[in-house]
mmCIF file of C-alpha atoms in Angstrom:
data_model
loop_
_atom_site.group_PDB
_atom_site.id
_atom_site.type_symbol
_atom_site.label_atom_id
_atom_site.label_comp_id
_atom_site.label_asym_id
_atom_site.label_seq_id
_atom_site.Cartn_x
_atom_site.Cartn_y
_atom_site.Cartn_z
ATOM 1 C CA MET A 1 15.845 -3.233 -0.638
ATOM 2 C CA ARG A 2 14.091 -6.579 -0.884
ATOM 3 C CA ASN A 3 17.144 -8.093 -2.557
ATOM 4 C CA THR A 4 19.447 -6.972 0.240
ATOM 5 C CA ALA A 5 17.223 -7.885 3.160
ATOM 6 C CA LYS A 6 18.886 -11.248 3.827
ATOM 7 C CA LEU A 7 22.333 -9.700 3.642
ATOM 8 C CA THR A 8 21.316 -6.852 5.934
ATOM 9 C CA THR A 9 19.947 -9.282 8.479
ATOM 10 C CA ALA A 10 23.075 -11.419 8.302
ATOM 11 C CA VAL A 11 25.322 -8.421 8.858
ATOM 12 C CA LEU A 12 23.177 -7.297 11.765
ATOM 13 C CA ALA A 13 23.307 -10.739 13.339
ATOM 14 C CA ALA A 14 27.056 -11.039 12.800
ATOM 15 C CA GLY A 15 27.598 -7.682 14.479
ATOM 16 C CA ALA A 16 25.451 -8.486 17.470
ATOM 17 C CA LEU A 17 28.355 -8.827 19.896
ATOM 18 C CA THR A 18 29.937 -5.619 18.704
ATOM 19 C CA PHE A 19 26.771 -3.644 19.271
ATOM 20 C CA GLY A 20 25.949 -5.361 22.517
ATOM 21 C CA LEU A 21 22.791 -7.032 21.272
ATOM 22 C CA THR A 22 22.143 -9.783 23.784
ATOM 23 C CA ALA A 23 18.684 -10.836 22.665
ATOM 24 C CA CYS A 24 19.881 -14.334 21.749
ATOM 25 C CA GLY A 25 21.113 -16.906 24.189
ATOM 26 C CA SER A 26 21.893 -20.536 23.469
ATOM 27 C CA GLY A 27 19.034 -20.784 20.958
ATOM 28 C CA LYS A 28 16.700 -18.737 18.816
ATOM 29 C CA ASP A 29 13.498 -19.530 20.673
ATOM 30 C CA SER A 30 11.872 -16.769 22.695
ATOM 31 C CA GLY A 31 12.572 -18.552 25.960
ATOM 32 C CA SER A 32 16.326 -18.098 25.509
ATOM 33 C CA ALA A 33 16.155 -14.288 25.305
ATOM 34 C CA ASP A 34 18.391 -12.426 27.748
ATOM 35 C CA ARG A 35 16.106 -9.941 29.480
ATOM 36 C CA SER A 36 18.780 -8.420 31.696
ATOM 37 C CA GLY A 37 20.352 -6.167 29.064
ATOM 38 C CA PRO A 38 19.026 -3.121 27.204
ATOM 39 C CA LEU A 39 15.822 -3.453 25.232
ATOM 40 C CA VAL A 40 16.881 -3.131 21.585
ATOM 41 C CA VAL A 41 14.107 -1.886 19.321
ATOM 42 C CA ALA A 42 14.247 -1.743 15.514
ATOM 43 C CA ALA A 43 12.417 1.244 14.059
ATOM 44 C CA SER A 44 11.900 3.314 10.938
ATOM 45 C CA PRO A 45 13.699 6.664 11.341
ATOM 46 C CA THR A 46 10.582 8.863 11.132
ATOM 47 C CA PRO A 47 8.497 9.045 13.207
ATOM 48 C CA HIS A 48 9.116 5.763 15.032
ATOM 49 C CA ALA A 49 12.742 6.239 16.049
ATOM 50 C CA GLU A 50 12.040 9.882 16.894
ATOM 51 C CA ILE A 51 9.255 8.829 19.254
ATOM 52 C CA LEU A 52 11.413 6.101 20.786
ATOM 53 C CA ASN A 53 14.302 8.521 21.272
ATOM 54 C CA PHE A 54 11.952 10.943 23.021
ATOM 55 C CA VAL A 55 11.070 8.110 25.395
ATOM 56 C CA LYS A 56 14.740 7.203 25.801
ATOM 57 C CA ASP A 57 15.833 10.765 26.536
ATOM 58 C CA ASN A 58 12.936 11.861 28.723
ATOM 59 C CA LEU A 59 11.070 8.938 30.275
ATOM 60 C CA ALA A 60 13.030 5.671 30.200
ATOM 61 C CA LYS A 61 15.553 6.330 32.963
ATOM 62 C CA LYS A 62 12.911 7.236 35.517
ATOM 63 C CA ALA A 63 10.990 4.091 34.582
ATOM 64 C CA GLY A 64 14.090 1.920 34.993
ATOM 65 C CA LEU A 65 14.268 1.046 31.294
ATOM 66 C CA ASP A 66 17.540 0.794 29.366
ATOM 67 C CA LEU A 67 16.422 1.452 25.797
ATOM 68 C CA GLU A 68 18.481 1.161 22.607
ATOM 69 C CA VAL A 69 17.064 2.257 19.252
ATOM 70 C CA LYS A 70 18.242 0.769 15.940
ATOM 71 C CA GLU A 71 17.096 2.507 12.765
ATOM 72 C CA PHE A 72 16.193 0.684 9.542
ATOM 73 C CA THR A 73 14.961 2.170 6.275
ATOM 74 C CA ASP A 74 13.216 -0.920 4.885
ATOM 75 C CA TYR A 75 10.093 -2.833 5.923
ATOM 76 C CA ILE A 76 11.684 -6.298 6.003
ATOM 77 C CA THR A 77 14.738 -6.325 8.256
ATOM 78 C CA PRO A 78 12.978 -5.112 11.444
ATOM 79 C CA ASN A 79 10.760 -8.204 11.411
ATOM 80 C CA THR A 80 13.434 -10.704 10.406
ATOM 81 C CA ALA A 81 15.769 -9.283 13.059
ATOM 82 C CA THR A 82 13.024 -9.548 15.687
ATOM 83 C CA GLU A 83 12.332 -13.115 14.632
ATOM 84 C CA ASP A 84 15.971 -14.233 14.838
ATOM 85 C CA GLY A 85 16.627 -12.372 18.092
ATOM 86 C CA SER A 86 19.054 -9.784 16.726
ATOM 87 C CA VAL A 87 16.718 -7.171 18.226
ATOM 88 C CA ASP A 88 14.131 -7.531 20.978
ATOM 89 C CA ALA A 89 11.232 -5.647 19.414
ATOM 90 C CA ASN A 90 10.258 -3.411 16.538
ATOM 91 C CA TYR A 91 8.090 -0.393 15.927
ATOM 92 C CA PHE A 92 7.278 0.482 12.322
ATOM 93 C CA GLN A 93 4.300 -1.428 10.926
ATOM 94 C CA THR A 94 0.550 -1.963 10.671
ATOM 95 C CA LYS A 95 -1.483 -5.094 11.408
ATOM 96 C CA PRO A 96 -2.404 -5.882 7.775
ATOM 97 C CA TYR A 97 1.277 -5.636 6.815
ATOM 98 C CA LEU A 98 2.349 -7.860 9.716
ATOM 99 C CA ASP A 99 -0.318 -10.475 9.001
ATOM 100 C CA ASP A 100 0.842 -10.705 5.392
ATOM 101 C CA PHE A 101 4.517 -10.810 6.436
ATOM 102 C CA ASN A 102 3.986 -13.585 8.993
ATOM 103 C CA GLN A 103 2.006 -15.658 6.518
ATOM 104 C CA LYS A 104 4.480 -15.350 3.666
ATOM 105 C CA ARG A 105 7.705 -15.657 5.669
ATOM 106 C CA GLY A 106 6.717 -17.995 8.490
ATOM 107 C CA THR A 107 7.624 -15.495 11.203
ATOM 108 C CA HIS A 108 5.931 -15.222 14.587
ATOM 109 C CA ILE A 109 5.751 -11.481 15.289
ATOM 110 C CA VAL A 110 2.843 -10.179 17.378
ATOM 111 C CA PRO A 111 1.581 -6.686 18.278
ATOM 112 C CA VAL A 112 1.974 -5.380 21.827
ATOM 113 C CA VAL A 113 0.433 -1.901 21.823
ATOM 114 C CA THR A 114 -0.748 0.511 19.108
ATOM 115 C CA VAL A 115 0.852 3.955 19.325
ATOM 116 C CA HIS A 116 0.053 6.122 16.311
ATOM 117 C CA LEU A 117 -1.388 6.439 12.820
ATOM 118 C CA GLU A 118 0.475 7.886 9.851
ATOM 119 C CA PRO A 119 -2.190 8.905 7.359
ATOM 120 C CA LEU A 120 -1.403 7.618 3.877
ATOM 121 C CA GLY A 121 -1.501 10.383 1.288
ATOM 122 C CA LEU A 122 -1.577 11.067 -2.435
ATOM 123 C CA TYR A 123 1.062 13.608 -3.495
ATOM 124 C CA SER A 124 2.122 15.199 -6.753
ATOM 125 C CA HIS A 125 4.775 17.535 -8.139
ATOM 126 C CA LYS A 126 2.686 18.097 -11.251
ATOM 127 C CA VAL A 127 -0.904 18.809 -10.222
ATOM 128 C CA LYS A 128 -2.477 20.755 -7.388
ATOM 129 C CA SER A 129 -5.494 18.526 -6.822
ATOM 130 C CA ALA A 130 -6.588 14.950 -7.403
ATOM 131 C CA ASP A 131 -9.288 16.242 -9.763
ATOM 132 C CA ALA A 132 -6.552 17.678 -11.989
ATOM 133 C CA LEU A 133 -5.118 14.246 -12.798
ATOM 134 C CA LYS A 134 -5.540 13.763 -16.538
ATOM 135 C CA SER A 135 -6.717 10.670 -18.353
ATOM 136 C CA GLY A 136 -3.897 8.143 -18.553
ATOM 137 C CA ALA A 137 -1.985 9.631 -15.598
ATOM 138 C CA THR A 138 0.537 7.376 -13.876
ATOM 139 C CA VAL A 139 0.217 6.875 -10.118
ATOM 140 C CA ALA A 140 2.942 5.197 -8.070
ATOM 141 C CA VAL A 141 1.781 2.909 -5.272
ATOM 142 C CA PRO A 142 3.731 0.833 -2.718
ATOM 143 C CA ASN A 143 4.445 -2.670 -4.001
ATOM 144 C CA ASP A 144 3.976 -4.610 -0.745
ATOM 145 C CA ALA A 145 0.579 -6.261 -0.447
ATOM 146 C CA SER A 146 -0.922 -4.408 2.514
ATOM 147 C CA ASN A 147 0.246 -0.908 1.590
ATOM 148 C CA GLU A 148 -0.767 -1.331 -2.053
ATOM 149 C CA ALA A 149 -4.278 -2.336 -0.982
ATOM 150 C CA ARG A 150 -4.364 0.596 1.417
ATOM 151 C CA ALA A 151 -3.282 2.960 -1.376
ATOM 152 C CA LEU A 152 -5.959 1.668 -3.724
ATOM 153 C CA LYS A 153 -8.587 2.025 -0.996
ATOM 154 C CA LEU A 154 -7.570 5.670 -0.543
ATOM 155 C CA LEU A 155 -8.119 6.281 -4.265
ATOM 156 C CA ALA A 156 -11.391 4.354 -4.237
ATOM 157 C CA ASP A 157 -12.704 6.213 -1.187
ATOM 158 C CA ASN A 158 -12.160 9.438 -3.094
ATOM 159 C CA GLY A 159 -13.843 8.330 -6.303
ATOM 160 C CA LEU A 160 -10.804 7.974 -8.578
ATOM 161 C CA ILE A 161 -11.327 4.228 -9.022
ATOM 162 C CA THR A 162 -13.798 1.552 -7.973
ATOM 163 C CA LEU A 163 -12.646 -1.752 -6.464
ATOM 164 C CA LYS A 164 -14.585 -4.967 -6.767
ATOM 165 C CA SER A 165 -16.629 -5.944 -3.734
ATOM 166 C CA GLY A 166 -14.630 -7.799 -1.111
ATOM 167 C CA ALA A 167 -11.188 -6.789 -2.401
ATOM 168 C CA GLY A 168 -10.330 -5.402 1.044
ATOM 169 C CA ALA A 169 -6.802 -5.687 2.445
ATOM 170 C CA ALA A 170 -5.674 -7.867 -0.462
ATOM 171 C CA ALA A 171 -6.660 -5.463 -3.246
ATOM 172 C CA THR A 172 -4.374 -5.099 -6.270
ATOM 173 C CA PRO A 173 -4.765 -3.126 -9.517
ATOM 174 C CA GLN A 174 -6.374 -6.260 -10.975
ATOM 175 C CA ASP A 175 -9.296 -5.681 -8.566
ATOM 176 C CA ILE A 176 -10.170 -2.322 -10.137
ATOM 177 C CA VAL A 177 -13.545 -2.582 -11.862
ATOM 178 C CA LYS A 178 -13.959 1.080 -12.798
ATOM 179 C CA ASN A 179 -11.125 3.399 -13.774
ATOM 180 C CA PRO A 180 -12.763 6.425 -15.451
ATOM 181 C CA ARG A 181 -9.469 8.328 -15.770
ATOM 182 C CA ASN A 182 -7.615 5.304 -17.170
ATOM 183 C CA LEU A 183 -4.999 5.670 -14.475
ATOM 184 C CA THR A 184 -1.862 3.574 -14.840
ATOM 185 C CA PHE A 185 -0.292 2.187 -11.682
ATOM 186 C CA LYS A 186 3.438 1.885 -11.126
ATOM 187 C CA GLU A 187 4.327 -0.443 -8.248
ATOM 188 C CA VAL A 188 7.501 0.618 -6.404
ATOM 189 C CA GLU A 189 9.175 -0.095 -3.085
ATOM 190 C CA ALA A 190 7.363 1.890 -0.392
ATOM 191 C CA ALA A 191 10.542 3.748 0.564
ATOM 192 C CA GLN A 192 10.988 4.888 -3.044
ATOM 193 C CA THR A 193 7.529 6.426 -3.529
ATOM 194 C CA PRO A 194 8.626 9.982 -2.600
ATOM 195 C CA ARG A 195 11.511 9.763 -5.082
ATOM 196 C CA SER A 196 9.126 8.634 -7.807
ATOM 197 C CA LEU A 197 7.243 11.940 -7.737
ATOM 198 C CA ASP A 198 9.422 13.451 -10.471
ATOM 199 C CA ASP A 199 8.759 10.480 -12.759
ATOM 200 C CA VAL A 200 5.015 9.964 -12.277
ATOM 201 C CA ASP A 201 1.965 12.186 -12.136
ATOM 202 C CA ALA A 202 1.219 11.336 -8.500
ATOM 203 C CA ALA A 203 2.270 8.875 -5.824
ATOM 204 C CA VAL A 204 0.694 7.369 -2.742
ATOM 205 C CA VAL A 205 3.232 7.705 0.066
ATOM 206 C CA ASN A 206 3.350 6.314 3.595
ATOM 207 C CA GLY A 207 3.557 8.972 6.282
ATOM 208 C CA ASN A 208 6.908 7.807 7.651
ATOM 209 C CA TYR A 209 8.441 8.240 4.184
ATOM 210 C CA ALA A 210 6.614 11.464 3.366
ATOM 211 C CA ILE A 211 7.910 13.403 6.365
ATOM 212 C CA PRO A 212 11.687 12.893 5.838
ATOM 213 C CA ALA A 213 11.175 13.644 2.129
ATOM 214 C CA GLY A 214 9.996 17.128 3.083
ATOM 215 C CA LEU A 215 6.313 16.420 2.483
ATOM 216 C CA LYS A 216 3.825 17.598 5.086
ATOM 217 C CA PRO A 217 0.872 15.192 4.971
ATOM 218 C CA ALA A 218 -1.569 17.532 6.692
ATOM 219 C CA LYS A 219 -0.687 20.316 4.223
ATOM 220 C CA ASP A 220 0.706 18.822 1.017
ATOM 221 C CA ALA A 221 -1.374 15.699 0.423
ATOM 222 C CA LEU A 222 -3.947 15.896 -2.366
ATOM 223 C CA LEU A 223 -5.821 13.108 -0.586
ATOM 224 C CA LEU A 224 -5.277 11.936 2.985
ATOM 225 C CA GLU A 225 -6.620 9.010 4.974
ATOM 226 C CA SER A 226 -9.055 9.697 7.760
ATOM 227 C CA ALA A 227 -7.944 8.643 11.243
ATOM 228 C CA LYS A 228 -11.492 7.627 12.192
ATOM 229 C CA ASN A 229 -11.905 3.835 12.538
ATOM 230 C CA ASN A 230 -8.603 3.346 10.736
ATOM 231 C CA PRO A 231 -7.088 -0.168 11.060
ATOM 232 C CA TYR A 232 -3.609 0.966 10.082
ATOM 233 C CA GLY A 233 -2.234 2.110 13.424
ATOM 234 C CA ASN A 234 1.481 1.524 14.002
ATOM 235 C CA PHE A 235 2.457 -0.593 16.990
ATOM 236 C CA LEU A 236 5.239 -1.982 19.123
ATOM 237 C CA ALA A 237 5.785 -5.651 18.214
ATOM 238 C CA VAL A 238 7.791 -8.605 19.528
ATOM 239 C CA LYS A 239 8.351 -12.256 18.726
ATOM 240 C CA LYS A 240 5.542 -14.345 20.184
ATOM 241 C CA GLY A 241 6.395 -15.336 23.743
ATOM 242 C CA ASN A 242 8.107 -12.061 24.603
ATOM 243 C CA GLU A 243 4.980 -9.995 25.243
ATOM 244 C CA LYS A 244 5.424 -10.220 29.018
ATOM 245 C CA ASP A 245 9.095 -9.257 29.011
ATOM 246 C CA PRO A 246 9.178 -6.608 31.800
ATOM 247 C CA ARG A 247 11.215 -4.315 29.583
ATOM 248 C CA VAL A 248 8.619 -4.565 26.804
ATOM 249 C CA GLU A 249 5.800 -3.877 29.267
ATOM 250 C CA LYS A 250 7.617 -0.779 30.519
ATOM 251 C CA LEU A 251 8.118 0.519 26.991
ATOM 252 C CA ALA A 252 4.491 -0.176 26.061
ATOM 253 C CA LYS A 253 3.339 1.878 29.030
ATOM 254 C CA LEU A 254 5.672 4.756 28.193
ATOM 255 C CA LEU A 255 4.696 4.785 24.505
ATOM 256 C CA THR A 256 1.059 5.313 25.468
ATOM 257 C CA SER A 257 1.724 7.923 28.126
ATOM 258 C CA PRO A 258 0.356 11.489 28.138
ATOM 259 C CA GLN A 259 3.892 12.763 27.558
ATOM 260 C CA VAL A 260 4.255 10.811 24.311
ATOM 261 C CA LYS A 261 0.790 11.853 23.155
ATOM 262 C CA LYS A 262 1.736 15.511 23.627
ATOM 263 C CA PHE A 263 5.082 14.975 21.883
ATOM 264 C CA ILE A 264 3.374 13.464 18.827
ATOM 265 C CA GLU A 265 0.740 16.184 18.644
ATOM 266 C CA ASP A 266 3.233 19.026 19.082
ATOM 267 C CA LYS A 267 5.941 17.709 16.759
ATOM 268 C CA TYR A 268 3.911 16.368 13.858
ATOM 269 C CA GLN A 269 0.944 18.748 13.761
ATOM 270 C CA GLY A 270 -1.512 16.224 12.387
ATOM 271 C CA SER A 271 0.911 14.412 10.087
ATOM 272 C CA VAL A 272 1.173 11.703 12.739
ATOM 273 C CA VAL A 273 -1.799 11.070 15.029
ATOM 274 C CA PRO A 274 -1.803 9.356 18.463
ATOM 275 C CA SER A 275 -3.890 6.169 18.505
ATOM 276 C CA PHE A 276 -4.403 5.892 22.240
#
């Protein structure tokens, strides 16, 4: 998906008139955004787009918000589309991922409001517990910087590996100082981690990819992140300068409403957790 990101963004931008995306005016700067049309939000299908569509179908009209949801299955296009004005906002990512993305790609995306946490989990088609992983087992981890570090932290927190002091949000397999099971790590695109389960002994999978793959994090994960003091909440984001867009402020308020909290709790049963 990384190789097609530029093409995807170009197609999206070229089709802006067809789809009624009016986020860009005479220029690409945030001040030229047309705030009179619908608020177009890029989102991962699950759970982000599902949550947004709940807002659209049940809360937006009463709040005077015209909301349009665009689904993307990769972690790149939502940010590049927000940066170039093809969409007005996005909802799919964590702060460590965004910080890394902005730094590497020169984008100017900023968080608006944190909505939920998707606990990262370790899954397997071959063993029933993390303790059953044999010496030399292969574990798939996401290959983007922030999610790979998060995956390694999950394994370290549960005693499978030890990371060197200070590795933090930039940890890679090279930062492993103790690996008693001689685990081998296979770095794959985050969206492909569920599909890798037939080819590896276990895989660390993001919640928004686990759910549509038929995995139930609260039930199926061998290891699961704790929600307590977790920095990986998912948030609504915009290009810097658009935080005070009245449409964005309306959506931020709706996304942190009691109705959305109940929707998340009822629908996802602990696989997705409200962060407000």
